[in-house]
Structure formats: C-alpha cells, structure tokens
Short mmCIF file of C-alpha atoms and ligand atoms in Angstrom, two decimals:
data_model
loop_
_atom_site.label_atom_id
_atom_site.label_comp_id
_atom_site.label_asym_id
_atom_site.label_seq_id
_atom_site.Cartn_x
_atom_site.Cartn_y
_atom_site.Cartn_z
CA MET A 1 -13.31 -43.56 9.11
CA LEU A 2 -14.06 -40.91 6.51
CA SER A 3 -17.71 -40.70 5.60
CA GLU A 4 -18.47 -39.69 2.03
CA VAL A 5 -21.88 -38.47 3.10
CA THR A 6 -20.35 -36.19 5.74
CA ILE A 7 -18.02 -34.77 3.09
CA THR A 8 -21.02 -34.13 0.86
CA ARG A 9 -23.08 -32.64 3.69
CA ALA A 10 -20.20 -30.34 4.66
CA ILE A 11 -19.92 -28.93 1.16
CA ILE A 12 -23.64 -28.44 0.67
CA ASN A 13 -24.05 -26.89 4.10
CA ARG A 14 -21.17 -24.46 3.84
CA TYR A 15 -21.95 -23.41 0.29
CA LEU A 16 -25.61 -22.77 0.99
CA ALA A 17 -24.75 -20.76 4.10
CA LYS A 18 -22.31 -18.68 2.05
CA LEU A 19 -24.87 -18.08 -0.69
CA GLU A 20 -27.66 -17.25 1.73
CA ASN A 21 -25.37 -14.80 3.51
CA HIS A 22 -24.89 -12.95 0.23
CA LEU A 23 -28.46 -12.70 -1.02
CA GLU A 24 -28.41 -9.02 -0.02
CA VAL A 25 -25.12 -7.22 -0.41
CA ASP A 26 -23.71 -3.72 -0.54
CA VAL A 27 -21.84 -4.32 -3.78
CA ALA A 28 -22.10 -7.10 -6.35
CA ILE A 29 -19.14 -7.32 -8.68
CA VAL A 30 -19.62 -9.11 -11.97
CA GLY A 31 -16.34 -10.43 -13.36
CA GLY A 32 -13.19 -11.60 -11.59
CA GLY A 33 -10.47 -9.97 -13.66
CA PRO A 34 -7.88 -7.56 -12.25
CA ALA A 35 -10.30 -4.61 -12.01
CA GLY A 36 -12.96 -6.61 -10.15
CA LEU A 37 -10.44 -8.18 -7.80
CA VAL A 38 -8.91 -4.86 -6.76
CA ALA A 39 -12.37 -3.34 -6.30
CA GLY A 40 -13.48 -6.35 -4.27
CA LYS A 41 -10.48 -6.30 -1.98
CA LYS A 42 -10.84 -2.58 -1.30
CA LEU A 43 -14.57 -2.77 -0.58
CA ALA A 44 -14.14 -5.77 1.69
CA GLU A 45 -11.35 -3.95 3.49
CA ALA A 46 -13.66 -0.97 4.02
CA GLY A 47 -16.15 -3.34 5.66
CA TYR A 48 -18.78 -3.54 2.91
CA LYS A 49 -20.48 -6.82 2.14
CA THR A 50 -19.25 -7.61 -1.33
CA ALA A 51 -19.88 -10.60 -3.55
CA MET A 52 -18.21 -11.36 -6.84
CA PHE A 53 -19.78 -13.52 -9.54
CA GLU A 54 -17.43 -15.02 -12.10
CA ARG A 55 -18.56 -17.13 -15.03
CA LYS A 56 -15.43 -19.23 -15.26
CA LEU A 57 -13.82 -21.83 -13.04
CA SER A 58 -10.75 -19.66 -12.55
CA ILE A 59 -10.53 -16.14 -11.21
CA GLY A 60 -8.20 -13.69 -12.90
CA GLY A 61 -9.86 -12.92 -16.23
CA GLY A 62 -7.41 -11.91 -18.93
CA MET A 63 -4.35 -11.92 -16.71
CA TRP A 64 -3.28 -15.54 -16.95
CA GLY A 65 -2.21 -15.43 -20.58
CA GLY A 66 -0.16 -12.21 -20.35
CA GLY A 67 0.30 -10.96 -23.92
CA MET A 68 -0.34 -13.53 -26.65
CA MET A 69 0.17 -16.33 -24.11
CA PHE A 70 3.60 -15.05 -23.00
CA ASN A 71 2.67 -15.18 -19.33
CA GLU A 72 4.11 -11.86 -18.20
CA ILE A 73 2.17 -8.63 -17.72
CA VAL A 74 3.32 -5.02 -17.74
CA VAL A 75 2.28 -2.44 -15.17
CA GLN A 76 3.26 1.19 -15.46
CA GLN A 77 4.73 3.36 -12.71
CA GLU A 78 1.42 4.87 -11.54
CA ALA A 79 -0.02 1.49 -10.58
CA LYS A 80 3.07 -0.25 -9.20
CA ARG A 81 2.00 0.72 -5.67
CA ILE A 82 -1.07 -1.53 -6.07
CA LEU A 83 1.11 -4.53 -6.95
CA ASP A 84 3.16 -3.67 -3.86
CA GLU A 85 0.03 -3.40 -1.72
CA PHE A 86 -1.09 -6.88 -2.77
CA GLY A 87 2.43 -8.27 -2.46
CA VAL A 88 2.82 -9.17 -6.14
CA PRO A 89 6.55 -9.30 -6.94
CA CYS A 90 7.54 -7.24 -9.97
CA SER A 91 10.72 -5.95 -11.52
CA GLU A 92 11.60 -2.84 -13.48
CA PHE A 93 12.19 -3.50 -17.16
CA GLU A 94 12.86 0.09 -18.21
CA PRO A 95 12.15 3.23 -16.21
CA GLY A 96 8.42 3.32 -15.50
CA TYR A 97 7.68 -0.18 -16.89
CA TYR A 98 7.35 -3.07 -14.45
CA THR A 99 6.75 -6.72 -15.30
CA ALA A 100 5.11 -9.41 -13.19
CA ASP A 101 4.60 -13.11 -13.76
CA SER A 102 0.95 -13.27 -14.81
CA VAL A 103 0.25 -16.52 -12.93
CA MET A 104 1.72 -15.06 -9.75
CA CYS A 105 -0.26 -11.86 -10.27
CA ALA A 106 -3.63 -13.53 -10.92
CA SER A 107 -3.30 -15.98 -8.05
CA THR A 108 -2.02 -13.36 -5.58
CA LEU A 109 -4.74 -10.81 -6.38
CA CYS A 110 -7.30 -13.56 -5.85
CA SER A 111 -5.71 -14.80 -2.67
CA VAL A 112 -5.37 -11.37 -1.08
CA ALA A 113 -8.87 -10.27 -2.10
CA THR A 114 -10.53 -13.36 -0.62
CA LYS A 115 -8.41 -13.29 2.54
CA THR A 116 -9.46 -9.65 2.99
CA GLY A 117 -13.10 -10.70 2.95
CA LEU A 118 -14.31 -10.71 -0.65
CA THR A 119 -16.61 -13.65 -1.27
CA ILE A 120 -16.34 -15.12 -4.74
CA PHE A 121 -18.91 -17.31 -6.45
CA ASN A 122 -17.15 -18.81 -9.43
CA LEU A 123 -19.01 -20.78 -12.10
CA VAL A 124 -21.91 -18.34 -11.73
CA SER A 125 -22.95 -15.97 -14.50
CA MET A 126 -24.97 -12.78 -14.42
CA GLU A 127 -27.66 -13.22 -17.03
CA ASP A 128 -29.94 -10.29 -16.24
CA VAL A 129 -30.57 -7.47 -13.79
CA VAL A 130 -33.47 -6.37 -11.59
CA ILE A 131 -34.56 -2.77 -12.12
CA ARG A 132 -36.89 -0.79 -9.89
CA ARG A 133 -37.72 2.88 -10.54
CA ASN A 134 -35.02 3.13 -13.22
CA ARG A 135 -32.26 1.83 -10.96
CA VAL A 136 -30.55 -1.55 -10.87
CA THR A 137 -31.35 -3.16 -7.53
CA GLY A 138 -30.34 -6.74 -8.13
CA LEU A 139 -28.61 -9.32 -10.28
CA VAL A 140 -30.17 -12.33 -11.92
CA ILE A 141 -27.70 -15.20 -11.74
CA ASN A 142 -27.47 -18.73 -12.98
CA TRP A 143 -24.91 -21.53 -13.12
CA SER A 144 -22.53 -20.99 -16.02
CA ALA A 145 -23.01 -24.66 -16.83
CA VAL A 146 -26.71 -24.03 -17.43
CA GLU A 147 -25.85 -21.16 -19.74
CA MET A 148 -23.18 -23.18 -21.57
CA ALA A 149 -25.42 -26.20 -22.04
CA GLY A 150 -28.31 -24.03 -23.17
CA LEU A 151 -30.57 -25.64 -20.61
CA HIS A 152 -33.97 -24.15 -19.93
CA VAL A 153 -33.51 -23.51 -16.21
CA ASP A 154 -34.79 -20.39 -14.50
CA PRO A 155 -32.24 -18.26 -12.63
CA LEU A 156 -32.15 -16.92 -9.06
CA THR A 157 -31.83 -13.34 -7.85
CA ILE A 158 -29.74 -11.37 -5.38
CA LYS A 159 -30.32 -7.84 -4.12
CA THR A 160 -27.57 -5.23 -4.12
CA LYS A 161 -27.13 -1.52 -3.44
CA TRP A 162 -24.51 -1.19 -6.18
CA VAL A 163 -23.22 -3.25 -9.08
CA ILE A 164 -19.75 -3.04 -10.60
CA ASP A 165 -19.62 -4.20 -14.19
CA ALA A 166 -16.09 -5.61 -14.37
CA THR A 167 -16.78 -7.99 -17.24
CA GLY A 168 -14.01 -6.65 -19.47
CA HIS A 169 -14.42 -6.23 -23.22
CA ALA A 170 -17.91 -7.74 -23.19
CA ALA A 171 -19.43 -5.17 -20.78
CA GLU A 172 -22.14 -7.73 -20.12
CA VAL A 173 -24.14 -6.00 -17.38
CA LEU A 174 -24.48 -2.77 -19.30
CA ASN A 175 -25.18 -4.59 -22.56
CA VAL A 176 -28.06 -6.40 -20.88
CA ILE A 177 -29.41 -3.09 -19.60
CA ALA A 178 -29.01 -1.40 -22.98
CA ARG A 179 -30.80 -4.30 -24.66
CA LYS A 180 -33.65 -4.77 -22.24
CA VAL A 181 -34.41 -1.43 -20.67
CA ASP A 182 -36.21 1.42 -22.27
CA ALA A 183 -33.81 3.96 -20.81
CA GLU A 184 -30.55 5.59 -21.78
CA LEU A 185 -27.11 4.82 -20.38
CA ASN A 186 -25.00 7.78 -19.22
CA THR A 187 -23.01 7.69 -22.47
CA THR A 188 -22.99 10.16 -25.35
CA SER A 189 -25.21 7.91 -27.47
CA GLY A 190 -27.23 6.56 -24.55
CA LYS A 191 -26.10 3.07 -25.58
CA VAL A 192 -22.99 0.91 -25.13
CA MET A 193 -20.59 2.77 -27.42
CA GLY A 194 -18.19 -0.12 -28.08
CA GLU A 195 -14.43 -0.24 -27.75
CA ARG A 196 -12.01 1.23 -30.27
CA SER A 197 -8.77 -0.33 -31.49
CA LEU A 198 -5.57 -0.55 -29.48
CA TRP A 199 -3.84 2.60 -28.14
CA ALA A 200 -2.22 1.89 -24.79
CA GLU A 201 -1.44 5.44 -23.66
CA GLN A 202 -4.88 6.89 -24.42
CA ALA A 203 -6.74 3.79 -23.27
CA GLU A 204 -5.08 3.73 -19.86
CA THR A 205 -5.98 7.34 -19.09
CA HIS A 206 -9.50 6.95 -20.44
CA THR A 207 -10.10 3.80 -18.38
CA LEU A 208 -9.84 5.85 -15.24
CA ASP A 209 -11.98 8.70 -16.59
CA ASN A 210 -14.58 6.17 -17.72
CA THR A 211 -14.76 4.45 -14.34
CA LYS A 212 -18.08 5.97 -13.33
CA GLU A 213 -21.80 5.38 -13.08
CA ALA A 214 -23.05 4.24 -16.47
CA PHE A 215 -26.62 3.56 -15.37
CA PRO A 216 -28.25 4.26 -12.00
CA GLY A 217 -26.78 1.70 -9.61
CA VAL A 218 -24.10 0.42 -11.99
CA TYR A 219 -20.44 1.44 -12.06
CA THR A 220 -17.96 0.45 -14.71
CA ALA A 221 -14.47 -0.82 -13.92
CA GLY A 222 -11.56 -2.01 -16.03
CA MET A 223 -11.80 -2.61 -19.75
CA CYS A 224 -15.59 -2.48 -19.50
CA ALA A 225 -15.33 1.26 -18.79
CA ASN A 226 -13.76 1.90 -22.18
CA ALA A 227 -16.06 -0.54 -23.96
CA VAL A 228 -19.11 1.25 -22.59
CA PHE A 229 -17.93 4.83 -23.08
CA GLY A 230 -16.32 4.21 -26.49
CA SER A 231 -12.59 4.39 -25.87
CA TYR A 232 -9.55 2.38 -26.87
CA ARG A 233 -8.37 -1.04 -25.76
CA MET A 234 -4.95 -1.15 -24.14
CA GLY A 235 -3.51 -4.63 -24.65
CA PRO A 236 -1.43 -6.35 -21.96
CA VAL A 237 -0.64 -3.31 -19.82
CA PHE A 238 -2.61 -3.75 -16.61
CA GLY A 239 -2.06 -0.61 -14.53
CA GLY A 240 -5.29 0.99 -15.69
CA MET A 241 -7.25 -2.11 -14.65
CA LEU A 242 -5.83 -1.99 -11.13
CA LEU A 243 -6.33 1.77 -10.76
CA SER A 244 -9.85 1.56 -12.14
CA GLY A 245 -10.83 -1.13 -9.63
CA GLU A 246 -9.41 1.05 -6.88
CA LYS A 247 -11.34 4.11 -8.11
CA ALA A 248 -14.65 2.23 -8.40
CA ALA A 249 -14.26 0.90 -4.86
CA ALA A 250 -13.31 4.28 -3.39
CA THR A 251 -16.24 6.00 -5.07
CA LEU A 252 -18.76 3.38 -3.98
CA ALA A 253 -17.37 3.26 -0.44
CA GLY A 254 -17.88 7.03 -0.29
CA LEU A 255 -21.47 6.73 -1.48
CA LEU A 256 -22.25 3.83 0.85
CA GLU A 257 -20.85 5.77 3.76
CA LYS A 258 -23.30 8.54 2.98
CA GLY A 259 -26.08 5.96 2.97
CA GLU A 260 -26.57 6.04 -0.81
O1 48F B 301 -11.50 -9.49 -19.00
P1 48F B 301 -11.15 -9.31 -17.58
O2 48F B 301 -9.78 -9.64 -17.14
O3 48F B 301 -11.57 -7.80 -17.18
P2 48F B 301 -10.75 -6.57 -16.61
O4 48F B 301 -10.56 -6.70 -15.16
O5 48F B 301 -9.31 -6.70 -17.28
C1 48F B 301 -9.13 -6.64 -18.67
C2 48F B 301 -7.81 -7.30 -19.01
O6 48F B 301 -7.82 -8.66 -18.63
C3 48F B 301 -7.46 -7.22 -20.50
C4 48F B 301 -7.21 -5.84 -20.98
C5 48F B 301 -6.33 -4.90 -20.26
O7 48F B 301 -5.13 -5.36 -19.94
O8 48F B 301 -7.75 -5.44 -21.98
O9 48F B 301 -8.50 -7.80 -21.26
O10 48F B 301 -11.41 -5.36 -17.13
O11 48F B 301 -12.16 -10.16 -16.68
C6 48F B 301 -13.53 -10.11 -16.88
C7 48F B 301 -14.14 -11.35 -16.24
O12 48F B 301 -15.56 -11.22 -16.29
C8 48F B 301 -16.11 -12.51 -16.48
C9 48F B 301 -15.15 -13.19 -17.44
O13 48F B 301 -15.25 -14.60 -17.38
C10 48F B 301 -13.80 -12.65 -16.97
O14 48F B 301 -13.18 -13.53 -16.05
N1 48F B 301 -17.48 -12.35 -16.99
C11 48F B 301 -17.84 -11.80 -18.18
N2 48F B 301 -19.16 -11.79 -18.30
C12 48F B 301 -19.67 -12.34 -17.15
C13 48F B 301 -18.58 -12.69 -16.32
C14 48F B 301 -20.98 -12.62 -16.67
N3 48F B 301 -22.08 -12.34 -17.40
N4 48F B 301 -21.14 -13.20 -15.46
C15 48F B 301 -20.04 -13.52 -14.72
N5 48F B 301 -18.78 -13.27 -15.13
#
C-alpha cells in the first residue's frame, strides 16, 4: 500500500537534507545556462562543494530555443572538445562549425553535471548578496515563486567562498552589487558596463577575456562576462559559453586549492 504521507515525508526530508548540506559551499553558481553548467561540472569533478541556483523550472538557460526557436545550436572548433567531453553528439556543418540539437545539448549538460556531483536548486532565485569587508561571502536566496508573485516574504542566506555570476545577459549578481554597494566593480567605469550589439567573432573572444573576478569573491562566466565588462553579444554560437564556464572553474579550483 502506497502511503501519500510517506511520499510527502520522503520529499521534505530529502530536500531539506540537500539544502542543509549546501548552506556553506565552496562555490555558488547563479544561473543554469551552458556556462554555469560547465563550470559546475568541472568544480564538482575537482571535488569542490558546488551549488547552483536557477530561477526557472528548467535548467539550460538560453540553449533550448537554439536561434530564433530553431532548436539547433552552433559550436565552433575550439569548444567542440567540451561537447565531446560531455558526450553531446554534434556534426560538422562546414569546417570549424559544429551543430548540436539544442534539447539534447541542454539535457545532456544538465545530466552530466548533476551526475558528476553538482547540486542544483531550481526554482530558487538570488535576490541579494552578503558582503563582509568588501567581499561577497554569501547569497541571499528566495523561491522564484515568491519573487514572481511579488509576495512580501523574507529570504534565506547561504555562505560561499566564491560566487560565479552565470546569469547571462542580465548579469544579476553584479547588478545587485553595483546597485547596493558603495564600491566599484573591476570594470573600466566601476559599474556594470552593459552589453553591446551582436558581433559573434569579437564577442566569443571577449567572453573568455572577460571571464574574471568582477568584484571580490565574484567571477563572471558566459554572456554575463561581456555584459559586465561592456562587450558584444554573440547570438546562438555557444562555444564561448562552454569555454568560459571551463575557465571560471579552472581559475576558482586553482584559488581554492591555495586556500583562497
Ligand atoms: O542566459 P543563460 O543561458 O546564460 P549563459 O550560460 O549562456 C548565454 C546563452 O544562453 C545565450 C548567448 C550565447 O549563446 O547569448 O544567451 O551565459 O542562462 C542564465 C540563467 O540564469 C538564470 C536564468 O533563468 C537562466 O537560466 N538566472 C538569471 N538571473 C537569476 C537566475 C537569478 N537572480 N537567480 C537565479 N537564476
């Protein structure tokens, strides 16, 4: 006989244990797009306690819809090895241009990242940060449903050594910091510089250059990197997102190893 109450107790129990186990982490990733997923997989693989918070029900960010809802994505030569590493099937369209089914890509990145050890809290939004001595030391989180309904419900807090802002075009973590903190970001203007219009070639190179610490304790990854440091958007070519996630993870793993 199946007991509905046991089913309910199982869910509550397991979820609360998972949440409690991630109240203090090495890295908190905000945003579950391609950049965040690659970063999360790599950090989990390196043995660091990593939690991802994603506002939406689904993980995968801007991948699902490909370009203008044609559900295929393009990945350039330099990043194909990351698709291979995750086991995402792709095929060459022209030399140096590979395509992948965007549904296959989003679901596989998510599957591999979680199986490697990344813990994902979907339906949870970052609404604020905790700052101590001019460094981000925590995230302030709330149910996305609370945010969407505009309910007056106070959030909860987690502690983290590092944050990766992988929120895409919106650059939400760094925008919160720029808005609320009386301190400058590591950008030319000291503020979020804002993205420029579409230029795939430039944008893809800049994404990697701009994957760096934008405020003490906070790294950029993916489209957020260009939005914060004032570079171009790239459209539905995803290699830069994958490479940026990889770079953010490698850099943070190096710092964590040194005890930073
Ligand atoms: O936008 P998104 O896919 O970011 P990305 O990894 O990739 C960008 C590409 O999809 C595309 C592009 C290049 O091809 O330009 O846009 O840089 O994923 C960002 C995720 O962050 C979530 C959001 O729902 C999305 O799934 N997100 C944004 N703000 C918050 C958040 C927040 N405050 N709290 C939690 N999740």
